[in-house]
PDB file of C-alpha atoms in Angstrom:
ATOM      1  CA  MET A 105      74.283  81.677 100.207  1.00  0.00           C
ATOM      2  CA  ASN A 106      74.409  84.566 102.641  1.00  0.00           C
ATOM      3  CA  ASP A 107      76.280  87.930 101.529  1.00  0.00           C
ATOM      4  CA  GLN A 108      75.250  89.537 104.592  1.00  0.00           C
ATOM      5  CA  PHE A 109      76.541  87.438 107.238  1.00  0.00           C
ATOM      6  CA  LEU A 110      78.419  89.618 109.341  1.00  0.00           C
ATOM      7  CA  PRO A 111      79.995  89.740 112.484  1.00  0.00           C
ATOM      8  CA  THR A 112      78.723  91.127 115.855  1.00  0.00           C
ATOM      9  CA  PHE A 113      80.695  93.552 117.228  1.00  0.00           C
ATOM     10  CA  VAL A 114      82.096  93.747 121.242  1.00  0.00           C
ATOM     11  CA  PRO A 115      83.497  96.308 123.472  1.00  0.00           C
ATOM     12  CA  ALA A 116      87.400  95.990 123.056  1.00  0.00           C
ATOM     13  CA  THR A 117      89.345  95.992 126.495  1.00  0.00           C
ATOM     14  CA  ALA A 118      92.452  97.739 125.992  1.00  0.00           C
ATOM     15  CA  GLU A 119      94.569  94.010 126.431  1.00  0.00           C
ATOM     16  CA  GLN A 120      92.453  93.148 123.288  1.00  0.00           C
ATOM     17  CA  ILE A 121      93.845  96.151 121.782  1.00  0.00           C
ATOM     18  CA  LEU A 122      96.373  95.602 122.271  1.00  0.00           C
ATOM     19  CA  GLU A 123      96.876  91.898 120.800  1.00  0.00           C
ATOM     20  CA  ILE A 124      95.663  93.677 117.505  1.00  0.00           C
ATOM     21  CA  VAL A 125      98.095  96.003 117.551  1.00  0.00           C
ATOM     22  CA  ARG A 126     101.021  93.558 118.321  1.00  0.00           C
ATOM     23  CA  ASP A 127      99.521  91.632 115.421  1.00  0.00           C
ATOM     24  CA  GLU A 128      99.283  94.716 112.598  1.00  0.00           C
ATOM     25  CA  HIS A 129     103.170  94.782 113.684  1.00  0.00           C
ATOM     26  CA  ARG A 130     103.604  91.327 112.793  1.00  0.00           C
ATOM     27  CA  MET A 131     101.916  91.106 109.663  1.00  0.00           C
ATOM     28  CA  GLN A 132     103.162  94.906 108.268  1.00  0.00           C
ATOM     29  CA  SER A 133     107.053  93.237 109.249  1.00  0.00           C
ATOM     30  CA  TRP A 134     106.395  90.788 106.439  1.00  0.00           C
ATOM     31  CA  LEU A 135     105.144  93.845 103.791  1.00  0.00           C
ATOM     32  CA  ASP A 136     107.135  96.736 105.186  1.00  0.00           C
ATOM     33  CA  PRO A 137     110.961  96.722 104.909  1.00  0.00           C
ATOM     34  CA  GLU A 138     111.381 100.025 107.216  1.00  0.00           C
ATOM     35  CA  ALA A 139     109.214  98.103 109.986  1.00  0.00           C
ATOM     36  CA  ASP A 140     111.334  95.901 113.006  1.00  0.00           C
ATOM     37  CA  PRO A 141     110.278  92.434 112.892  1.00  0.00           C
ATOM     38  CA  ASP A 142     112.202  92.221 116.080  1.00  0.00           C
ATOM     39  CA  ALA A 143     110.593  94.966 118.065  1.00  0.00           C
ATOM     40  CA  VAL A 144     108.511  93.232 120.716  1.00  0.00           C
ATOM     41  CA  LEU A 145     105.637  95.506 121.868  1.00  0.00           C
ATOM     42  CA  GLY A 146     103.630  95.897 125.346  1.00  0.00           C
ATOM     43  CA  ARG A 147     102.247  98.119 127.354  1.00  0.00           C
ATOM     44  CA  GLN A 148     105.107 100.158 128.423  1.00  0.00           C
ATOM     45  CA  SER A 149     106.534 100.591 124.791  1.00  0.00           C
ATOM     46  CA  SER A 150     107.033 104.246 123.784  1.00  0.00           C
ATOM     47  CA  SER A 151     105.107 105.959 121.440  1.00  0.00           C
ATOM     48  CA  ALA A 152     108.371 106.235 119.709  1.00  0.00           C
ATOM     49  CA  GLN A 153     108.885 102.672 119.980  1.00  0.00           C
ATOM     50  CA  TRP A 154     106.099 101.446 118.616  1.00  0.00           C
ATOM     51  CA  ARG A 155     105.935 104.212 115.471  1.00  0.00           C
ATOM     52  CA  ASP A 156     109.860 103.127 114.939  1.00  0.00           C
ATOM     53  CA  ALA A 157     109.032  99.618 114.216  1.00  0.00           C
ATOM     54  CA  CYS A 158     105.793  99.818 112.418  1.00  0.00           C
ATOM     55  CA  ASP A 159     107.020 102.526 110.418  1.00  0.00           C
ATOM     56  CA  LEU A 160     104.472 105.380 111.330  1.00  0.00           C
ATOM     57  CA  LEU A 161     103.580 108.450 110.710  1.00  0.00           C
ATOM     58  CA  PRO A 162     103.772 111.674 112.648  1.00  0.00           C
ATOM     59  CA  TRP A 163     101.403 111.947 115.592  1.00  0.00           C
ATOM     60  CA  ARG A 164      98.885 113.868 113.853  1.00  0.00           C
ATOM     61  CA  PRO A 165      98.159 111.832 111.087  1.00  0.00           C
ATOM     62  CA  LEU A 166      98.806 109.003 112.768  1.00  0.00           C
ATOM     63  CA  ALA A 167      95.527 109.728 115.339  1.00  0.00           C
ATOM     64  CA  ALA A 168      93.376 110.600 112.386  1.00  0.00           C
ATOM     65  CA  ALA A 169      94.818 107.065 111.081  1.00  0.00           C
ATOM     66  CA  LEU A 170      93.796 105.078 114.151  1.00  0.00           C
ATOM     67  CA  ASN A 171      90.522 107.132 114.333  1.00  0.00           C
ATOM     68  CA  ALA A 172      89.272 106.344 110.593  1.00  0.00           C
ATOM     69  CA  ALA A 173      90.904 102.153 111.262  1.00  0.00           C
ATOM     70  CA  TRP A 174      88.928 102.202 114.763  1.00  0.00           C
ATOM     71  CA  GLN A 175      86.074 104.375 113.667  1.00  0.00           C
ATOM     72  CA  LEU A 176      85.904 106.723 116.340  1.00  0.00           C
ATOM     73  CA  ASP A 177      86.151 110.432 116.485  1.00  0.00           C
ATOM     74  CA  ILE A 178      88.589 111.515 119.357  1.00  0.00           C
ATOM     75  CA  PRO A 179      89.472 114.476 119.481  1.00  0.00           C
ATOM     76  CA  LEU A 180      92.614 115.675 118.509  1.00  0.00           C
ATOM     77  CA  SER A 181      93.608 117.185 122.099  1.00  0.00           C
ATOM     78  CA  GLN A 182      93.374 114.210 123.876  1.00  0.00           C
ATOM     79  CA  TRP A 183      95.445 112.034 120.956  1.00  0.00           C
ATOM     80  CA  ARG A 184      98.270 114.602 122.272  1.00  0.00           C
ATOM     81  CA  ALA A 185      97.763 113.518 125.556  1.00  0.00           C
ATOM     82  CA  VAL A 186      98.899 109.890 124.224  1.00  0.00           C
ATOM     83  CA  LEU A 187     101.297 110.450 121.294  1.00  0.00           C
ATOM     84  CA  ASP A 188     103.173 113.425 121.918  1.00  0.00           C
ATOM     85  CA  PRO A 189     106.179 113.879 123.047  1.00  0.00           C
ATOM     86  CA  SER A 190     106.744 110.068 122.037  1.00  0.00           C
ATOM     87  CA  GLU A 191     109.672 109.221 123.784  1.00  0.00           C
ATOM     88  CA  ALA A 192     107.511 110.326 126.957  1.00  0.00           C
ATOM     89  CA  ARG A 193     104.045 108.091 125.712  1.00  0.00           C
ATOM     90  CA  THR A 194     103.425 104.219 125.978  1.00  0.00           C
ATOM     91  CA  LEU A 195     101.597 102.048 123.888  1.00  0.00           C
ATOM     92  CA  GLY A 196      99.335 100.942 127.272  1.00  0.00           C
ATOM     93  CA  GLY A 197      98.142 104.826 126.791  1.00  0.00           C
ATOM     94  CA  VAL A 198      96.870 104.519 123.675  1.00  0.00           C
ATOM     95  CA  CYS A 199      95.283 101.317 124.309  1.00  0.00           C
ATOM     96  CA  ASP A 200      93.072 102.582 126.851  1.00  0.00           C
ATOM     97  CA  LEU A 201      91.946 105.318 125.070  1.00  0.00           C
ATOM     98  CA  LEU A 202      90.625 103.573 122.609  1.00  0.00           C
ATOM     99  CA  ALA A 203      88.819 101.442 125.319  1.00  0.00           C
ATOM    100  CA  THR A 204      87.831 104.208 126.703  1.00  0.00           C
ATOM    101  CA  HIS A 205      85.984 105.925 123.805  1.00  0.00           C
ATOM    102  CA  GLY A 206      84.259 102.320 122.771  1.00  0.00           C
ATOM    103  CA  ALA A 207      86.868 100.828 120.254  1.00  0.00           C
ATOM    104  CA  ARG A 208      85.161  97.641 119.595  1.00  0.00           C
ATOM    105  CA  LEU A 209      85.954  94.339 117.747  1.00  0.00           C
ATOM    106  CA  PRO A 210      84.190  91.920 115.560  1.00  0.00           C
ATOM    107  CA  ARG A 211      83.170  88.127 117.051  1.00  0.00           C
ATOM    108  CA  VAL A 212      82.369  85.509 114.758  1.00  0.00           C
ATOM    109  CA  ARG A 213      79.019  84.195 114.935  1.00  0.00           C
ATOM    110  CA  PRO A 214      78.479  80.398 114.493  1.00  0.00           C
ATOM    111  CA  ALA A 215      76.786  79.439 111.414  1.00  0.00           C
ATOM    112  CA  THR A 216      74.066  76.696 111.356  1.00  0.00           C
ATOM    113  CA  LEU A 217      75.183  73.773 109.026  1.00  0.00           C
ATOM    114  CA  LEU A 218      72.199  70.601 108.980  1.00  0.00           C
ATOM    115  CA  GLY A 219      71.304  71.920 112.384  1.00  0.00           C
ATOM    116  CA  THR A 220      74.432  72.105 114.085  1.00  0.00           C
ATOM    117  CA  ARG A 221      76.641  75.201 114.727  1.00  0.00           C
ATOM    118  CA  CYS A 222      79.467  75.732 112.510  1.00  0.00           C
ATOM    119  CA  VAL A 223      82.155  77.668 113.515  1.00  0.00           C
ATOM    120  CA  PRO A 224      84.484  77.614 109.905  1.00  0.00           C
ATOM    121  CA  ALA A 225      80.804  78.007 108.281  1.00  0.00           C
ATOM    122  CA  GLY A 226      80.424  81.138 110.137  1.00  0.00           C
ATOM    123  CA  VAL A 227      84.009  82.291 109.441  1.00  0.00           C
ATOM    124  CA  PHE A 228      83.648  81.271 105.822  1.00  0.00           C
ATOM    125  CA  LEU A 229      80.277  83.393 105.612  1.00  0.00           C
ATOM    126  CA  THR A 230      82.275  86.563 107.126  1.00  0.00           C
ATOM    127  CA  VAL A 231      84.981  86.588 105.090  1.00  0.00           C
ATOM    128  CA  ARG A 232      82.471  86.045 102.077  1.00  0.00           C
ATOM    129  CA  SER A 233      80.340  88.987 102.948  1.00  0.00           C
ATOM    130  CA  TYR A 234      83.120  91.293 103.698  1.00  0.00           C
ATOM    131  CA  LEU A 235      84.342  90.407  99.860  1.00  0.00           C
ATOM    132  CA  ALA A 236      81.084  91.497  98.952  1.00  0.00           C
ATOM    133  CA  GLN A 237      80.663  94.921 100.991  1.00  0.00           C
ATOM    134  CA  ALA A 238      84.314  95.868  99.170  1.00  0.00           C
ATOM    135  CA  GLY A 239      83.077  95.297  96.111  1.00  0.00           C
ATOM    136  CA  ALA A 240      83.611  91.722  95.397  1.00  0.00           C
ATOM    137  CA  ASP A 241      81.358  89.383  93.070  1.00  0.00           C
ATOM    138  CA  VAL A 242      81.297  86.416  95.502  1.00  0.00           C
ATOM    139  CA  GLY A 243      78.201  84.499  93.626  1.00  0.00           C
ATOM    140  CA  ASP A 244      80.497  81.628  93.155  1.00  0.00           C
ATOM    141  CA  VAL A 245      82.565  81.561  96.148  1.00  0.00           C
ATOM    142  CA  ALA A 246      82.664  78.183  97.618  1.00  0.00           C
ATOM    143  CA  PRO A 247      85.027  76.963  99.981  1.00  0.00           C
ATOM    144  CA  SER A 248      86.650  75.192  97.492  1.00  0.00           C
ATOM    145  CA  THR A 249      87.447  78.500  95.637  1.00  0.00           C
ATOM    146  CA  PRO A 250      91.077  79.349  95.065  1.00  0.00           C
ATOM    147  CA  LEU A 251      91.634  82.054  97.404  1.00  0.00           C
ATOM    148  CA  ALA A 252      94.523  83.522  95.132  1.00  0.00           C
ATOM    149  CA  GLY A 253      92.464  85.846  92.900  1.00  0.00           C
ATOM    150  CA  TYR A 254      90.623  87.155  95.755  1.00  0.00           C
ATOM    151  CA  ALA A 255      93.398  87.924  97.991  1.00  0.00           C
ATOM    152  CA  ARG A 256      95.555  89.719  94.810  1.00  0.00           C
ATOM    153  CA  ARG A 257      92.316  92.101  94.415  1.00  0.00           C
ATOM    154  CA  HIS A 258      91.124  92.490  97.559  1.00  0.00           C
ATOM    155  CA  ALA A 259      94.205  92.462  99.455  1.00  0.00           C
ATOM    156  CA  ALA A 260      92.676  95.259 102.088  1.00  0.00           C
ATOM    157  CA  VAL A 261      90.278  93.177 102.967  1.00  0.00           C
ATOM    158  CA  PHE A 262      92.667  89.895 104.385  1.00  0.00           C
ATOM    159  CA  LEU A 263      94.709  92.400 106.025  1.00  0.00           C
ATOM    160  CA  GLY A 264      92.363  94.107 107.494  1.00  0.00           C
ATOM    161  CA  PRO A 265      88.443  93.221 108.454  1.00  0.00           C
ATOM    162  CA  VAL A 266      89.656  89.419 108.121  1.00  0.00           C
ATOM    163  CA  ALA A 267      93.075  89.613 110.316  1.00  0.00           C
ATOM    164  CA  ARG A 268      90.694  91.562 113.114  1.00  0.00           C
ATOM    165  CA  LEU A 269      88.191  88.630 113.244  1.00  0.00           C
ATOM    166  CA  VAL A 270      91.232  85.930 114.988  1.00  0.00           C
ATOM    167  CA  PRO A 271      94.205  88.530 115.742  1.00  0.00           C
ATOM    168  CA  GLY A 272      97.022  86.274 115.142  1.00  0.00           C
ATOM    169  CA  ALA A 273      95.435  83.348 113.146  1.00  0.00           C
ATOM    170  CA  LEU A 274      96.311  84.489 109.471  1.00  0.00           C
ATOM    171  CA  PRO A 275      99.516  82.865 108.605  1.00  0.00           C
ATOM    172  CA  ARG A 276     102.355  84.659 107.105  1.00  0.00           C
ATOM    173  CA  VAL A 277     101.571  86.411 103.527  1.00  0.00           C
ATOM    174  CA  ARG A 278     103.830  86.889 100.316  1.00  0.00           C
ATOM    175  CA  MET A 279     103.349  89.926  98.357  1.00  0.00           C
ATOM    176  CA  ARG A 280     104.235  89.961  95.077  1.00  0.00           C
ATOM    177  CA  GLN A 281     104.453  94.198  93.672  1.00  0.00           C
ATOM    178  CA  PRO A 282     105.879  94.380  90.451  1.00  0.00           C
ATOM    179  CA  ILE A 283     106.345  97.922  90.812  1.00  0.00           C
ATOM    180  CA  HIS A 284     108.980  96.696  93.250  1.00  0.00           C
ATOM    181  CA  ASP A 285     111.182  94.544  90.996  1.00  0.00           C
ATOM    182  CA  THR A 286     111.215  97.288  87.994  1.00  0.00           C
ATOM    183  CA  ALA A 287     112.075 100.223  91.270  1.00  0.00           C
ATOM    184  CA  LEU A 288     114.934  98.140  92.733  1.00  0.00           C
ATOM    185  CA  ALA A 289     116.454  97.229  89.223  1.00  0.00           C
ATOM    186  CA  ALA A 290     116.164 101.491  88.941  1.00  0.00           C
ATOM    187  CA  LEU A 291     117.542 101.464  92.106  1.00  0.00           C
ATOM    188  CA  LEU A 292     120.740  99.578  91.857  1.00  0.00           C
ATOM    189  CA  LEU A 293     121.527 100.907  88.297  1.00  0.00           C
ATOM    190  CA  SER A 294     121.137 104.333  90.664  1.00  0.00           C
ATOM    191  CA  MET A 295     123.807 103.301  92.659  1.00  0.00           C
ATOM    192  CA  LEU A 296     125.975 102.033  90.651  1.00  0.00           C
ATOM    193  CA  GLY A 297     126.177 105.367  88.783  1.00  0.00           C
ATOM    194  CA  ILE A 298     126.501 107.179  92.122  1.00  0.00           C
ATOM    195  CA  ALA A 299     130.043 105.038  92.548  1.00  0.00           C
ATOM    196  CA  VAL A 300     131.232 105.288  89.346  1.00  0.00           C
ATOM    197  CA  GLY A 301     130.743 109.572  89.593  1.00  0.00           C
ATOM    198  CA  TYR A 302     131.665 109.304  92.952  1.00  0.00           C
ATOM    199  CA  VAL A 303     135.299 107.298  92.154  1.00  0.00           C
ATOM    200  CA  GLY A 304     135.432 109.494  88.511  1.00  0.00           C
ATOM    201  CA  ASP A 305     134.954 112.664  89.799  1.00  0.00           C
ATOM    202  CA  TRP A 306     132.080 113.219  88.044  1.00  0.00           C
ATOM    203  CA  ASP A 307     129.979 115.539  89.949  1.00  0.00           C
ATOM    204  CA  MET A 308     127.516 115.719  87.380  1.00  0.00           C
ATOM    205  CA  LEU A 309     126.428 111.774  87.436  1.00  0.00           C
ATOM    206  CA  THR A 310     127.004 111.347  90.915  1.00  0.00           C
ATOM    207  CA  ILE A 311     124.178 114.171  91.652  1.00  0.00           C
ATOM    208  CA  LEU A 312     122.325 112.783  88.986  1.00  0.00           C
ATOM    209  CA  SER A 313     122.168 109.211  90.170  1.00  0.00           C
ATOM    210  CA  THR A 314     121.420 110.424  93.671  1.00  0.00           C
ATOM    211  CA  LEU A 315     118.028 111.948  92.437  1.00  0.00           C
ATOM    212  CA  ALA A 316     117.171 109.103  90.082  1.00  0.00           C
ATOM    213  CA  ALA A 317     118.176 106.385  93.381  1.00  0.00           C
ATOM    214  CA  ALA A 318     115.527 108.681  95.857  1.00  0.00           C
ATOM    215  CA  ALA A 319     113.008 109.165  93.123  1.00  0.00           C
ATOM    216  CA  SER A 320     113.243 105.377  92.084  1.00  0.00           C
ATOM    217  CA  TYR A 321     112.717 104.314  96.101  1.00  0.00           C
ATOM    218  CA  THR A 322     109.914 106.797  96.525  1.00  0.00           C
ATOM    219  CA  GLY A 323     108.265 106.355  93.501  1.00  0.00           C
ATOM    220  CA  SER A 324     107.951 102.627  94.036  1.00  0.00           C
ATOM    221  CA  TRP A 325     105.723 103.224  97.525  1.00  0.00           C
ATOM    222  CA  VAL A 326     103.795 106.068  96.223  1.00  0.00           C
ATOM    223  CA  ALA A 327     102.751 103.534  93.137  1.00  0.00           C
ATOM    224  CA  ALA A 328     102.534 100.492  94.951  1.00  0.00           C
ATOM    225  CA  LEU A 329      99.072 102.412  96.833  1.00  0.00           C
ATOM    226  CA  TRP A 330      97.697 102.177  93.010  1.00  0.00           C
ATOM    227  CA  VAL A 331      99.178  98.849  91.275  1.00  0.00           C
ATOM    228  CA  LYS A 332      97.476  95.806  92.235  1.00  0.00           C
ATOM    229  CA  PRO A 333      99.590  93.455  93.891  1.00  0.00           C
ATOM    230  CA  ALA A 334     101.011  90.161  90.863  1.00  0.00           C
ATOM    231  CA  ARG A 335     100.551  88.101  93.581  1.00  0.00           C
ATOM    232  CA  VAL A 336      99.152  87.700  97.383  1.00  0.00           C
ATOM    233  CA  GLU A 337      99.335  83.977  98.450  1.00  0.00           C
ATOM    234  CA  PHE A 338      99.538  82.822 102.815  1.00  0.00           C
ATOM    235  CA  GLU A 339     101.650  80.466 103.478  1.00  0.00           C
ATOM    236  CA  GLY A 340      99.681  77.022 103.880  1.00  0.00           C
ATOM    237  CA  LEU A 341      96.167  78.557 102.468  1.00  0.00           C
ATOM    238  CA  ARG A 342      95.056  77.688  98.833  1.00  0.00           C
ATOM    239  CA  THR A 343      91.354  77.428  99.560  1.00  0.00           C
ATOM    240  CA  PHE A 344      88.701  79.741 101.572  1.00  0.00           C
ATOM    241  CA  GLY A 345      88.109  76.139 103.014  1.00  0.00           C
ATOM    242  CA  ASP A 346      91.470  75.976 104.316  1.00  0.00           C
ATOM    243  CA  LEU A 347      91.369  79.840 105.824  1.00  0.00           C
ATOM    244  CA  SER A 348      87.982  79.631 107.528  1.00  0.00           C
ATOM    245  CA  LEU A 349      89.336  76.372 109.187  1.00  0.00           C
ATOM    246  CA  ALA A 350      92.734  77.878 109.771  1.00  0.00           C
ATOM    247  CA  LEU A 351      90.782  81.334 111.618  1.00  0.00           C
ATOM    248  CA  ALA A 352      88.097  79.106 113.570  1.00  0.00           C
ATOM    249  CA  ALA A 353      91.133  76.994 115.039  1.00  0.00           C
ATOM    250  CA  ARG A 354      91.341  79.781 117.261  1.00  0.00           C
ATOM    251  CA  VAL A 355      87.968  81.433 117.432  1.00  0.00           C
ATOM    252  CA  ARG A 356      87.068  82.079 121.017  1.00  0.00           C
ATOM    253  CA  VAL A 357      83.197  80.764 120.989  1.00  0.00           C
TER     254      VAL A 357
END
């Protein structure tokens, strides 16, 4: 099979970029407890509302992250004009800036199967190519191959490039991080220590428990960047074929 069946790229409109931003918020709400799943983002949403809804960085590192995500080199001064002050700038301005500077989006290429153009086959080969680019061994990947192992080892591929193929088409993902389970237990014990120290007027226990609680919370998210999840599951999808059909159903050809 073809490991280099990559999509074509076309200029993105501001409306399409907004669609991507909304979909990224949707997915982040599944995985980040600090994200706001009830937020509704639109062109008139302020930069502050967007950052709060998606638990984003301050404007300078956010600008660098956006340049990297869209493979652009927009000057910091232009980013500041649409991101700062965050209460006065809008998400529409961000989308317009990206579109003006040539942001591009992937477009699925149908594959030829038995002489017929087939969109699901094109999606399958594209996903397979993305995984190969990320260093995965895809020699044995077929439509009947279970997703679970590849999704666990290459979650960023599925939540990044694959999701952008068809914004809004990827079903809910459930990610289990064992480091979070350990951190949660430590956090609960720390909170108990804070309560006992406060009631018993034991200042040292209260201080140590507070420091332990902060370390448990922060450490869980830092470690999660380096520890692969124990499980990544997409709701209703078991195989690569399932994923291909789900995405192909919403491809605009």
